[in-house]
Amino acid sequence: MEVFISAAASYSEMVIETIWFPLTVWTLVTGLVLAGLKGFDKIHSQYHYHIRLALMAALPFGILTSYLIGMISASSETSYIIISMMSPIEVGVAEVEESDYSAFEILYSVFTLIFMSGMLYFSGRYLMQWAQLLSLKKRSIFYPIEKLTEIKTENLIQAQVSGKKILVGFSEDDIIPVTFGTLKPVILLPASLRKDPEKLNLALRHELTHIRQNDFSTHLWVTSIKTLFWFHPFVHLLAKQITDFREMRCDSLVLADNTVSKKEYASLLLELLPMPNLNKEISVNMAQESSNIKKRIQMMNQSYKTKTIPKRSSLAMLGVFLAATVLAMACTDMQTQNVFDEEELNLMTDPDLAGERGYHQVIIFMGEEGQDERHQEALEQLGRLEPEHISEIEVLKGEAAVEAYGDRATHGVILIKTKQDPESYNTVLGALGMEDQSLSPSENITRVDSQEDSEPEDYFVVVEDMPELIGGLSEIQQTIRYPEMARRAGIEGRVYVQFIVNENGDVERPRVIRGIGGGADEEAVRAVRQAKFKPGLQRGRPVRVQYSLPIFFRLAPTEASEEEKSSEDGISVVGYN
């Protein structure tokens, strides 16, 4: 049970993080389009049908495109994207004793259970209807359509043009004519229609039109999308409207033939209406919905709606709406992803606050081979600063880099050692784009847009006396807990939290700039929010300082020794599986 809940919670979290934004965009676009279409009743039913079909198709395609773009973006390195990491402190987080599941974990597990239950319900319902349809097929007698003696030449030509081997069957039960099958489509009619060849041929013309338009394949596809996204009300609304306009479009295509009597055709629809509508969710029926019969008959009396619309223009409209909606979902998500990408931690700063080393450090983590060439301008900028502000620039690669800085240094690091004075340190940061160049380096202020209001706010990046965590690392160690969801799912890694330490030493607006999920991000923010600092000082007065703290969530199979539980940076306590 424990494994199931953890797996369900992890799966739900992954799915929600992947689809929530493109799904929100799709909802907004679909709502606006459907609202706009209400004012265009005079548009031909074929256009209405294809517009709604495009919106339905855009849902899975848009989410898939957004996901693929995210994968490509994640696998490619961008320019030097820099976030200051002041006095990095690594805190290993201990696992607490076995406890009840967290509310976060239970909530995600419930989401998964509800989602899977809905999919199973709709899938089971459609499979039962399909089984009933096959059973009805076995009880009926079928003929190749060209063998029917009652068939008219016009219908025979329609069948031949489709290029498919069509079977026509007759059921002793009074049922609404139904069509199903893709490669070998089947038309099932009530046997009573054979008594009136005219009505029989009208029904055949309608069903043959569905076959020529490949409506059954499209219907199955729409049904599959409805099964997967059953929880969204717009999906059900679109599916119903697609069915309504598909039948009206079919009516218009049939009535575009001047030899077809509108009166007799409408009379047939009204005659079929009281008959059972079997398995309508997985088949294409002549009178699919009784609620739209009146609307269909009204459409027949409007000549401009029974004219044939050029197929190219209608399909072009489908393509335009499909492409526009998919691009809106994917590109908007890509822009949002770029915002998160800009928070990628490719640089870490380590000022020598105690004065023991005699220099400050800036560590640049390189990307794939060749990145230094793409950012030659930044490196040249550093080269011009070297005599005055930089003591040494060292490049580490391979095992040496990984041993010194972990997996982040797989492609190598550039280690910059600046002079001890704050001006040199700030100048190097400025050369790398870390601060507003309109401000003098000695002021050491970076301007950012406040998340709480629209007014710009000032804070220091590096000050003469950096903030100090009151109580040391033990305060964090006593506050933070390893989330049950992350522990059960085996999630571990660093969570980077960035925040402002104000003049009173309080933490303001903590936010995760790189997380690992599983509840660890929320737990890290919660613990940091409660921390209390000795405020940073610049020229002897308390000031606001940007600060970043990496919190390392690590699991271990065996108990760590006391030596492993401490380090130069502070206490490191691991969790256990």
XYZ file of C-alpha atoms in Angstrom, residues 80 361-373 376 379 382-383 386 390-402 404-405 409-417:
43
model
C 25.624 31.957 -18.804
C 35.592 32.982 -5.630
C 33.206 32.872 -8.586
C 32.593 29.357 -9.958
C 31.124 29.061 -13.467
C 29.700 25.629 -14.322
C 30.176 24.960 -18.019
C 27.704 23.307 -20.349
C 28.401 21.026 -23.288
C 31.700 21.261 -25.121
C 32.076 24.500 -27.026
C 30.062 26.695 -24.675
C 33.083 28.920 -24.025
C 33.181 29.759 -27.743
C 33.612 34.400 -25.807
C 35.324 35.463 -21.146
C 37.023 38.721 -17.646
C 40.384 38.757 -19.416
C 42.417 40.212 -14.852
C 41.420 39.058 -10.713
C 44.100 37.113 -8.924
C 43.729 33.912 -10.926
C 41.473 32.124 -13.441
C 41.665 28.348 -13.308
C 39.894 25.837 -15.546
C 39.040 22.403 -14.153
C 37.867 19.573 -16.372
C 37.025 15.901 -16.143
C 37.456 14.042 -12.866
C 39.169 16.967 -11.178
C 36.130 19.195 -11.736
C 33.605 16.534 -10.657
C 35.766 19.309 -6.519
C 32.199 20.398 -7.370
C 30.839 20.122 -13.032
C 30.638 17.259 -15.545
C 31.549 19.588 -18.441
C 34.111 21.487 -16.397
C 34.249 24.677 -14.351
C 35.980 28.030 -14.571
C 37.223 29.075 -11.129
C 37.738 32.833 -10.825
C 39.633 34.140 -7.799
